[in-house]
Coordinates of C-alpha atoms and ligand atoms in Angstrom, one line a residue:
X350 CA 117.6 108.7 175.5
X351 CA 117.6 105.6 177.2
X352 CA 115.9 105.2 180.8
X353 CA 117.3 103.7 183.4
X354 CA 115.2 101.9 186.7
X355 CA 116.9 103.0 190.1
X356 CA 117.9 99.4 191.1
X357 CA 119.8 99.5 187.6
X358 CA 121.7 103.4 188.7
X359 CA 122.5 101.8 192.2
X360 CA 124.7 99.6 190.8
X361 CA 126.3 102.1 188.3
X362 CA 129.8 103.5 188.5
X363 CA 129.4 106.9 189.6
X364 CA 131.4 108.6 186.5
X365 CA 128.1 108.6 184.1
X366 CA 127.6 111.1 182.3
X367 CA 124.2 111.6 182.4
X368 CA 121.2 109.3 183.5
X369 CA 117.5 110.0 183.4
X370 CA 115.1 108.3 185.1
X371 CA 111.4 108.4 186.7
X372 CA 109.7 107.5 189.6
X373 CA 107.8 109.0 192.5
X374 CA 109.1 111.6 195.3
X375 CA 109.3 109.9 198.7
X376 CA 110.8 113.2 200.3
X377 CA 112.3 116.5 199.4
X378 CA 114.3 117.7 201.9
X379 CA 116.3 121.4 201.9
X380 CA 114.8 122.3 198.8
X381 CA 117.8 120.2 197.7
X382 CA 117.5 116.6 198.1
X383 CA 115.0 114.5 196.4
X384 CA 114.4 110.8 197.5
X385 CA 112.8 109.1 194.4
X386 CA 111.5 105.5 194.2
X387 CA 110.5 103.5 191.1
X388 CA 109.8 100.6 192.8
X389 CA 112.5 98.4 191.6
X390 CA 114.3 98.1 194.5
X391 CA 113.8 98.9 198.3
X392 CA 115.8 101.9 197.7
X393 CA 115.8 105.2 196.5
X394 CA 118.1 107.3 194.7
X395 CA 118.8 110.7 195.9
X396 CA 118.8 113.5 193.1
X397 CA 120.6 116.7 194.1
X398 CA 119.0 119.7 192.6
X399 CA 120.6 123.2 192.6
X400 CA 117.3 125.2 193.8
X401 CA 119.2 128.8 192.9
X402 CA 119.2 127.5 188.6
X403 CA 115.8 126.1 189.0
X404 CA 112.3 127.6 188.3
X405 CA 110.5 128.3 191.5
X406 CA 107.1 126.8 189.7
X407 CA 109.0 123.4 189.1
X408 CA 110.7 123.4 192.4
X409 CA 106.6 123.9 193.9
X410 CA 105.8 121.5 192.0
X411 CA 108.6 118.5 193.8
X412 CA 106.0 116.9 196.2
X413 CA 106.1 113.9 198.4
X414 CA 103.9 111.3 195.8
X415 CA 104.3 113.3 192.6
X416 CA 106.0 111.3 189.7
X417 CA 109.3 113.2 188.1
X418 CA 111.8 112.6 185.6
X419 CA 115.3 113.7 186.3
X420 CA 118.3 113.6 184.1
X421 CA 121.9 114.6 185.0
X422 CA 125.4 113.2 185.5
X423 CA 126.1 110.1 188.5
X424 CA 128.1 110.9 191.1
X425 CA 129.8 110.2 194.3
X426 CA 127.3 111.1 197.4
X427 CA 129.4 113.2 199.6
X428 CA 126.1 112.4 201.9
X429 CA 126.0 109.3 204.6
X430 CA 123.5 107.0 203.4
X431 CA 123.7 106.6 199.7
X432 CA 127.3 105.7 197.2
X433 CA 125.9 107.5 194.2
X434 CA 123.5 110.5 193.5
X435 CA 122.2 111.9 190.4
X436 CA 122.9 116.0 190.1
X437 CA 119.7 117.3 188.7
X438 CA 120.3 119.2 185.3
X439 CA 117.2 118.8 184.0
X440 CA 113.7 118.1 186.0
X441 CA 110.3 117.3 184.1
X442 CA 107.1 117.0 186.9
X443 CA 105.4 114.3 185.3
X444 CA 102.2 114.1 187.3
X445 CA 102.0 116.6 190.3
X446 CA 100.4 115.5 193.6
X447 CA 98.6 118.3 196.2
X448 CA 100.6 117.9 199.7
X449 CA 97.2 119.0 201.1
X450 CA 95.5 115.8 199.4
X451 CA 98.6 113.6 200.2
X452 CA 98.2 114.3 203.5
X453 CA 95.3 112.2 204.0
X454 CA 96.5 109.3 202.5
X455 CA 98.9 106.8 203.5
X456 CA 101.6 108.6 200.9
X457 CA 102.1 110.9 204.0
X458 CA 105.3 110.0 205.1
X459 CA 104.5 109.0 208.9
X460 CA 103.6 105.2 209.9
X461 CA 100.3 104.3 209.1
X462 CA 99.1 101.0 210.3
X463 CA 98.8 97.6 208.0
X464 CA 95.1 98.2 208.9
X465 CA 95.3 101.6 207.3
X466 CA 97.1 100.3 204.6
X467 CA 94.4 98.0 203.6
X468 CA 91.6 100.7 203.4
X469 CA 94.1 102.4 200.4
X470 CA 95.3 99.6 199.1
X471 CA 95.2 101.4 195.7
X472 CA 98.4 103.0 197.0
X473 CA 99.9 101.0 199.5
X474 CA 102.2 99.2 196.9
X475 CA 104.4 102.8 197.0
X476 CA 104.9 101.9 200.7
X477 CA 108.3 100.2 201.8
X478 CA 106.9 97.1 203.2
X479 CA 104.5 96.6 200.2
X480 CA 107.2 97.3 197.8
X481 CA 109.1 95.0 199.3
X482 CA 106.5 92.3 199.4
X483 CA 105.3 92.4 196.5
X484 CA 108.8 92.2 194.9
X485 CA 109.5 89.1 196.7
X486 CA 105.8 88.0 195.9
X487 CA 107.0 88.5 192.3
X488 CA 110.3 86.7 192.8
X489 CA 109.0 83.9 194.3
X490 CA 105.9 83.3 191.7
X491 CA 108.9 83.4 189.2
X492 CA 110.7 80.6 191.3
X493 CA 108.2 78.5 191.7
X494 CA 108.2 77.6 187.5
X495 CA 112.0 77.5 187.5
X496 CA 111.7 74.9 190.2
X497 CA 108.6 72.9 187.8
X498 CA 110.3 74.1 184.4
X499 CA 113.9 72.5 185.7
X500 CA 112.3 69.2 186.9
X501 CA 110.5 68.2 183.7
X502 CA 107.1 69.4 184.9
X503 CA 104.8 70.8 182.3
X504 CA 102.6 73.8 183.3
X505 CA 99.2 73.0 182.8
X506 CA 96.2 75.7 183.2
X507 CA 92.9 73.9 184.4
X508 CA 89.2 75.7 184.1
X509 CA 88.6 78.3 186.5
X510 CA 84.4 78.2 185.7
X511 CA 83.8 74.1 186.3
X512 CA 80.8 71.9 187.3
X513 CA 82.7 69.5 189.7
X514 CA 84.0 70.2 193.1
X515 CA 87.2 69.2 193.5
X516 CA 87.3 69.2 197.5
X517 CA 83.5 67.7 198.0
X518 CA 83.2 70.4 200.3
X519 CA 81.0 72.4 198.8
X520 CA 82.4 75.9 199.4
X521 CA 81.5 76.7 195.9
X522 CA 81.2 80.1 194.3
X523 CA 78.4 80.0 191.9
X524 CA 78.9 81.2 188.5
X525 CA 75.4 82.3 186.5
X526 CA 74.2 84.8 184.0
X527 CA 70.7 83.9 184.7
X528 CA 68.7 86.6 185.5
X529 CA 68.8 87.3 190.2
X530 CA 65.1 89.0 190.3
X531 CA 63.5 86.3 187.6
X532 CA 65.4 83.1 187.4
X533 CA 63.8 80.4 185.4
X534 CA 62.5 77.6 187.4
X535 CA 61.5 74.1 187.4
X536 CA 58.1 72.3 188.4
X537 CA 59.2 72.2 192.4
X538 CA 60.3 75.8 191.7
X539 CA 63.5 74.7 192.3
X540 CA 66.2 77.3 190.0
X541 CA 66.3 75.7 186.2
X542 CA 69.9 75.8 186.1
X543 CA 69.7 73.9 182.5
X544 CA 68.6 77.7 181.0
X545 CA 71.8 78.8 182.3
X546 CA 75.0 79.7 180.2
X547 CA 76.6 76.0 180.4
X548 CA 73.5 73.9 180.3
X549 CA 74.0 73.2 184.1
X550 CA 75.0 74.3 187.2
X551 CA 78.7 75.8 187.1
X552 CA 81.2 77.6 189.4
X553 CA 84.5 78.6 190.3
X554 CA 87.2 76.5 191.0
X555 CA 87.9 75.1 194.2
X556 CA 91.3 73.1 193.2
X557 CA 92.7 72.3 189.8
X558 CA 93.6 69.2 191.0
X559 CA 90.9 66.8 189.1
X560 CA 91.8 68.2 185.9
X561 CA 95.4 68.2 186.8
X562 CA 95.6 64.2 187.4
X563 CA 94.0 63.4 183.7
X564 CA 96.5 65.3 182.5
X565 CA 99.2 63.5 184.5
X566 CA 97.9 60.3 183.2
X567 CA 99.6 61.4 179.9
X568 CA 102.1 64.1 180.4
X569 CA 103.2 62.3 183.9
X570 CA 104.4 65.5 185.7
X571 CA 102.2 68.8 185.9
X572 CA 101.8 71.4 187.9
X573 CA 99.2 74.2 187.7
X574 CA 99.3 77.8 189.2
X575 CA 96.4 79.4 189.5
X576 CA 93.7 81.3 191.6
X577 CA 91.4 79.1 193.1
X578 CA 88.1 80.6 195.4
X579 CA 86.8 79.0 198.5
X580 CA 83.1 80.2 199.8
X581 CA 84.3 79.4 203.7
X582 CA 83.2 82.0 206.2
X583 CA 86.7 81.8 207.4
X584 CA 87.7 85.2 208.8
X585 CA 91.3 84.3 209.7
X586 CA 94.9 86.0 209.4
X587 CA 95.6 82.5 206.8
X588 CA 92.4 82.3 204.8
X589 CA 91.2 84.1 201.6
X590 CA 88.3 83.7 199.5
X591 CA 90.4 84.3 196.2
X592 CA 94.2 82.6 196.6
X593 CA 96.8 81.2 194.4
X594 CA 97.1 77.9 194.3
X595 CA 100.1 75.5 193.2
X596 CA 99.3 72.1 191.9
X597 CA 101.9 69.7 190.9
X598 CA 100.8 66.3 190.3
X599 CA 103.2 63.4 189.4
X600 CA 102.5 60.1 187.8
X601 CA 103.8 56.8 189.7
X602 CA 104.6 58.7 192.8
X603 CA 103.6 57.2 195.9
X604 CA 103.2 59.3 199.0
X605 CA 107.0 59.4 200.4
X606 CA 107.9 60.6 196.8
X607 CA 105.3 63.4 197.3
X608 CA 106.5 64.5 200.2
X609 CA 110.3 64.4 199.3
X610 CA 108.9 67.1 196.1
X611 CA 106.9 69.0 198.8
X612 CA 110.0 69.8 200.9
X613 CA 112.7 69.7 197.4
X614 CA 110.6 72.6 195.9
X615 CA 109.6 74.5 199.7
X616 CA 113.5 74.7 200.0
X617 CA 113.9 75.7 196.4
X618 CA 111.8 78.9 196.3
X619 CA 112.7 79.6 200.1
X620 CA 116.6 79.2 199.2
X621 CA 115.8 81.5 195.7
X622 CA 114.3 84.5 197.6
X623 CA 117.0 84.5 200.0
X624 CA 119.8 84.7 197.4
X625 CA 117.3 87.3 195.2
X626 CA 115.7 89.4 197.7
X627 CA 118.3 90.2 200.0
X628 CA 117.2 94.0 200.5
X629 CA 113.7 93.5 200.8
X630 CA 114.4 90.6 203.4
X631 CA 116.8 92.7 205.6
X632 CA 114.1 95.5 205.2
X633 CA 111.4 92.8 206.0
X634 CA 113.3 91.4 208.9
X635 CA 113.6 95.2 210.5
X636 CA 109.9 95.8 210.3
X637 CA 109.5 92.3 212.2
X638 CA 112.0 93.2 215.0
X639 CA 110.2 97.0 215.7
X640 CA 106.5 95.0 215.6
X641 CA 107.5 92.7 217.8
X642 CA 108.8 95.0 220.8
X643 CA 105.0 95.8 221.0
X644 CA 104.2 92.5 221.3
X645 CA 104.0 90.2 224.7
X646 CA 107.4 87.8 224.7
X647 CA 105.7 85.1 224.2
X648 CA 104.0 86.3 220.8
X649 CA 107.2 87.7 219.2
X650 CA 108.9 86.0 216.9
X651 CA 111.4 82.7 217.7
X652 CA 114.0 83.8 215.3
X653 CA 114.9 86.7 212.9
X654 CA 113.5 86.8 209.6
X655 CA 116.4 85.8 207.5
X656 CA 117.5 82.8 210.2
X657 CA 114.2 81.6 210.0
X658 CA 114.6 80.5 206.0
X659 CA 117.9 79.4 206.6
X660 CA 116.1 77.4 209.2
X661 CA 114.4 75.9 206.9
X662 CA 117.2 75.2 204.2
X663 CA 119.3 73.8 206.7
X664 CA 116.7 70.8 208.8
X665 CA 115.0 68.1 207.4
X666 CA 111.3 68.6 207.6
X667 CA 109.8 65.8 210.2
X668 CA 107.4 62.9 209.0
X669 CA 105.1 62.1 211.9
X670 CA 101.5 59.8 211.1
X671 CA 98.5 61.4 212.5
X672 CA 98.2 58.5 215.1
X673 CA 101.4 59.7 216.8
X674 CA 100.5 63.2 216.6
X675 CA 97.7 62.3 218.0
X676 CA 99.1 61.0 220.9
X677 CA 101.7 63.6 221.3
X678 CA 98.5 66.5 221.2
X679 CA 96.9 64.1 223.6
X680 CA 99.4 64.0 226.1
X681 CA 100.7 67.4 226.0
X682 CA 100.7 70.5 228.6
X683 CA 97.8 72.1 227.0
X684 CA 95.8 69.5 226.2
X685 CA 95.5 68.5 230.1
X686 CA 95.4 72.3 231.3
X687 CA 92.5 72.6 228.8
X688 CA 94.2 75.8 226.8
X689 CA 93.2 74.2 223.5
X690 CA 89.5 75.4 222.0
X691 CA 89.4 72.1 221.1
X692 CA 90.5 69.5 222.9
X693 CA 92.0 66.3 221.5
X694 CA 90.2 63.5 223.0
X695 CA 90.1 60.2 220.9
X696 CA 91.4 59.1 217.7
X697 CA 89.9 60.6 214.5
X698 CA 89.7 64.1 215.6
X699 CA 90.0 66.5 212.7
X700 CA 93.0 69.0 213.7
X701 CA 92.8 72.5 214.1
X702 CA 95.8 75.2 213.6
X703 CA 96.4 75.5 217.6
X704 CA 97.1 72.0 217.2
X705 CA 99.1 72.1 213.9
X706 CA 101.4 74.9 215.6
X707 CA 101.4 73.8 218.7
X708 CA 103.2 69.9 217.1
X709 CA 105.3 72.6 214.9
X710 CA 106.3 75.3 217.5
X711 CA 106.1 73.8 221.0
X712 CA 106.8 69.9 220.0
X713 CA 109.1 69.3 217.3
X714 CA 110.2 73.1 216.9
X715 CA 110.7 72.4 212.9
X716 CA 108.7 71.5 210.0
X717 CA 106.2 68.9 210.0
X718 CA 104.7 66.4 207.5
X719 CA 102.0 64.9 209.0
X720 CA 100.5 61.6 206.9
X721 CA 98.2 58.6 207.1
X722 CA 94.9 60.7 208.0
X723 CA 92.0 59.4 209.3
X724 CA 89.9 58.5 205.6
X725 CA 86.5 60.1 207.4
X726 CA 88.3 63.6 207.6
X727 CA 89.8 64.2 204.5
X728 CA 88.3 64.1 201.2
X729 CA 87.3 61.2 198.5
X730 CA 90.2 60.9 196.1
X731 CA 92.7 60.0 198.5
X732 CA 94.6 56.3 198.4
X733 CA 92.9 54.2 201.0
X734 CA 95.4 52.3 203.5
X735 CA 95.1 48.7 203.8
X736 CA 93.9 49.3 207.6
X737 CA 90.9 50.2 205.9
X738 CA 90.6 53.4 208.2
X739 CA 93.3 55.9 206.9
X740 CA 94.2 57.5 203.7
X741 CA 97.5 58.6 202.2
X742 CA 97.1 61.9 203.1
X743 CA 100.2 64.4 203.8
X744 CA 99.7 68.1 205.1
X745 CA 103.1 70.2 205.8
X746 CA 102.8 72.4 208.9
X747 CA 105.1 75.8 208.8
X748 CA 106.0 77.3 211.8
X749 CA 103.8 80.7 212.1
X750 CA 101.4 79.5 209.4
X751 CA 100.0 76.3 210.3
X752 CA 99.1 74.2 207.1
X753 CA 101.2 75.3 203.9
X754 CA 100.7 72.3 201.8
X755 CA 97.8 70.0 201.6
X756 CA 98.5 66.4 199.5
X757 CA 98.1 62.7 199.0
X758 CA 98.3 59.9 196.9
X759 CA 95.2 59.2 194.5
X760 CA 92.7 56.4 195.4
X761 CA 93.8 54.6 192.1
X762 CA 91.6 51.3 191.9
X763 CA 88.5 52.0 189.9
X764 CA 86.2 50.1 192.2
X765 CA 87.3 51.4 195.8
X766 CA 87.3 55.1 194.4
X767 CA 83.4 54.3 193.0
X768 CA 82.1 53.1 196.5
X769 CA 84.0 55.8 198.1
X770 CA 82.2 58.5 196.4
X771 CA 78.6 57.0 196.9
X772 CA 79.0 56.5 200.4
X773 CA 80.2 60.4 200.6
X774 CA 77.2 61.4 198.1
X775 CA 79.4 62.6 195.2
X776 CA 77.4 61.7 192.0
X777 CA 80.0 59.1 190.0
X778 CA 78.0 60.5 186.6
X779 CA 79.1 64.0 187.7
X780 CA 83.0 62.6 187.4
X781 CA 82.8 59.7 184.9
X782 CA 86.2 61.4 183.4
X783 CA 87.8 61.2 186.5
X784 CA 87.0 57.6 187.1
X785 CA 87.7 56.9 183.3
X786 CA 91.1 57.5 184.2
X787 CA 91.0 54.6 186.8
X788 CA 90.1 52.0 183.7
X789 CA 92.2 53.5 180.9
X790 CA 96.1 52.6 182.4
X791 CA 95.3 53.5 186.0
X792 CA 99.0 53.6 188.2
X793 CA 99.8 55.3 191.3
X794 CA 100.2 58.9 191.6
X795 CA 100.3 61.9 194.2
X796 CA 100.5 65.8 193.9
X797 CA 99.5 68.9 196.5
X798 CA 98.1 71.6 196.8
X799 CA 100.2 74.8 198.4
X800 CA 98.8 78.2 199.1
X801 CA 100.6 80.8 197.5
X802 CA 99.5 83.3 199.9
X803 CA 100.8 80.9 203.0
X804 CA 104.6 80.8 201.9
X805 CA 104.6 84.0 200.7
X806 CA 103.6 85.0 204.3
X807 CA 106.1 82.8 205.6
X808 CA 109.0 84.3 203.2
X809 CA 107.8 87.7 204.6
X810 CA 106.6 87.3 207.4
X811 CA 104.0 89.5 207.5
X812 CA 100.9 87.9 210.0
X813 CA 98.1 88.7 207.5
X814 CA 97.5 87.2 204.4
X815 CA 95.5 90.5 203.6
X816 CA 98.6 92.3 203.0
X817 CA 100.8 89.6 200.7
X818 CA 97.7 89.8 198.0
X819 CA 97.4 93.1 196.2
X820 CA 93.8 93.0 196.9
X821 CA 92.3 90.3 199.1
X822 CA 89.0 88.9 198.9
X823 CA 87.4 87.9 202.3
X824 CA 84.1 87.6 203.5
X825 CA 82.6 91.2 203.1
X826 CA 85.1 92.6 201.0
X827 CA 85.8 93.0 197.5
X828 CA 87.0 96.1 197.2
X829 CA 89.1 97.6 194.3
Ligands
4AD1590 O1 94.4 71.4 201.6 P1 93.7 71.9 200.4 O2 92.2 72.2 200.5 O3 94.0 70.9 199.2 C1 93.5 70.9 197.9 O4 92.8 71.8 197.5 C2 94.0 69.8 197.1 N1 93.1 69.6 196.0 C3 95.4 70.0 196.7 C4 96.0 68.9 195.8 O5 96.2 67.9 196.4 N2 96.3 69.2 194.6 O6 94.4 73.3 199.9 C5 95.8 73.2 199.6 C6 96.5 74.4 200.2 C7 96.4 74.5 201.7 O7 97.4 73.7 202.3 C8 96.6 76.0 202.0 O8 98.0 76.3 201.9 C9 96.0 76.6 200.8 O9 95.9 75.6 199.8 N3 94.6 77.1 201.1 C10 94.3 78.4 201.3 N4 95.0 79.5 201.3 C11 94.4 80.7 201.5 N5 93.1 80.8 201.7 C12 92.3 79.7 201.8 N6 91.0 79.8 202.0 C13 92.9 78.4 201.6 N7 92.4 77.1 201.5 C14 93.5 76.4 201.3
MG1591 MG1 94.0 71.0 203.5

């Protein structure tokens, strides 16, 4: 017989004969009334059983985390809460679960902390709120390539193992099958990295991005979406070692066109979950409201969950330069009581995310594009500005997050991007394909970078981007 998923049985008329279906027991109440949950939607379908025509061994058997199958007709709930039920005529215990071991877990039903959560993250996904992001996780990975796939881009995958780094920041993974105890070395006794698998030193991927502009240069519009890994000590509610990272990159688009796509495709996938992913939003947007009466006024959130994204839909995002920025940080209340770690005194200072939210927050109270960076803090591919002193960078600030997008326009004169990268001690041998590309047809082009993790925090709202990964990677942790 065919199987149904609960979100399908929901949405039945409740004159079915018979349905069968599987899933896991959230509660058994009465010795009557399961709740069961497959995970396809937020909510769970009530199955009535008769206890008096049932075995007692199956009946010990209906614990809170075991999996079941029922089958029986749909029907009317008579009961507040639910429009259908399913009247058990038939109940197979698929895999049983020992209430005295479920107890200890975070299957018990009784609120267990997001901390908690994360210790068992092997089981957390059966949870409400990680059922419910992870859906929209799901949903919105799924958006993103509609938005790409509708707009001519073609999905490209670029290396994960590679022997450049992309962000000359050299927060590099390294990637080796020589031996740890016994490498082999060189004269200085310096590691002999040309023994090792590749013939040189490799790693993993920083950014796709490299790879992702020679493939612009024939294809004209890309995007990638992939995991990317950053060796930054960052131990932050925003940072990850191992994150997803979308890449489009667009030939002959100058730096306005790039941030018009930034905020076209932000509102698309924002605008997608909210029309998809209603009950995991309201769900989502609960949970926000009950964390935040714990939390000081001035901590809790600005607006519900759901008015927030609309929020965004509904207001253009706001294009400031970094020079104004930097005049508004250096002129505001916290700057001159001294609340910010560090204070903005002169021109060139690299921002931090008190600043980023305070412009987004406090300031402009909506998003914010900030462009034309300072060429000394941002990295060596980036378009040079004819002041000689900034580069056509753009970064979009989220309210909440701080920096969801990182982008610019490509330095795309041969000679400029070759001093550029001596004077920042990046070996132009290491990267003669990249600066091939600025001899073969070289043109103008631009693309970002956005963190996966970041908006999906944003579409959830959940403060730690340890719990919108199914299992995060972060300094000292690799668990699972
Ligand atoms: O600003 P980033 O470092 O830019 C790049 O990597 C460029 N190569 C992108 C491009 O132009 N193609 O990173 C881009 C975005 C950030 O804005 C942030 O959202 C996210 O990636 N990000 C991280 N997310 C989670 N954990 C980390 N450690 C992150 N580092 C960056
Ligand atoms: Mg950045």
């Amino acid at each position: 017989m065919h199987e149904h998923v609960i979100s399908e049985v929901l949405a039945m008329d409740p004159s079915i004969n018979s349905v069968t279906i599987s899933g896991w027991v959230r509660a058994f109440r009465s010795n009557r009334f399961i709740q069961m949950n497959d995970g396809s939607t937020l909510n769970n379908l009530q199955c009535v059983v008769d206890f008096e025509s049932f075995d007692q061994e199956i009946l010990k058997e209906i614990n809170v985390g075991a999996a079941i199958k029922v089958t029986g007709p749909l029907v009317a709930s008579q009961g507040q809460g639910q429009a259908v039920e399913v009247q058990v005529q038939q109940i197979d215990i698929l895999g049983t679960a020992d209430p005295e071991e479920v107890k200890l877990t975070i299957l018990s039903p009784k609120r267990h902390s997001l901390e908690t959560l994360r210790e068992q993250a092997h089981l957390r996904v059966r949870t409400n709120t990680f059922g419910a992001v992870m859906r929209l996780r799901s949903k919105l990975a799924f958006a993103v390539h509609e938005y790409f796939q509708k707009n001519g881009f073609n999905y490209m995958h670029t290396p994960i193992i590679t022997a450049s780094d992309a962000e000359g920041a050299g927060e590099m993974f390294r990637v080796s099958n020589l031996s740890a105890e016994n490498p082999p070395k060189k004269e200085n006794q310096a590691v002999d990295f040309s023994k090792d698998f590749f013939g040189k030193e490799t790693h993993l991927t920083v950014s796709g991005q490299l790879e992702a502009e020679t493939y612009a240069m024939g294809l004209s519009k890309v995007y990638t979406f992939g995991p990317t890994f950053r060796a930054e000590n960052s131990n932050t509610s925003r940072h990850l070692a191992e994150f997803w990272m979308i890449e489009p990159e667009v030939a002959f688009n100058d730096l306005h066109d790039n941030m018009d796509l930034a905020e076209d495709f932000i509102k698309y996938v924002v605008r997608y979950a909210l029309e998809h992913c209603q009950d995991d939003l309201n769900f989502l947007e609960k949970r926000l409201i009950e964390e935040d009466k714990s939390k000081p006024q001035n901590q809790r959130s600005p607006m519900p969950l759901k008015e927030k994204l609309a929020f965004i839909l509904e207001n253009n995002f706001m294009r400031v330069s970094y020079t104004e920025a930097i005049d508004i940080l250096k002129n505001s209340k916290p700057n001159k009581k001294k609340k910010f770690k560090y204070p903005i005194d002169e021109w060139g200072a690299d921002l931090q995310s008190e600043h980023e939210r305070y412009l987004v927050e406090k300031h402009f109270e909506c998003p914010v594009i900030l462009y034309d960076y300072p060429a000394k803090i941002k990295a060596f591919y980036m378009r040079l500005n004819d002041d000689g002193k900034t580069v056509r960078a753009m970064d979009v600030l989220f309210p909440g997050i701080g920096e969801i997008v990182g982008g610019s326009q490509r330095e795309e004169r041969y000679q400029v991007l070759k001093d550029k990268m001596e004077a920042m001690d990046i070996d132009p041998k290491e990267l003669h394909w990249y600066l091939d590309l600025r001899k073969f047809g070289t043109c103008v082009h631009s693309g970002f970078g956005l963190g996966f993790e970041r908006l999906v925090q944003f579409v959830t709202g959940m403060g730690n981007i340890r719990d919108v990964i199914p299992y995060p990677r972060t300094p000292g942790n690799a668990n699972f």
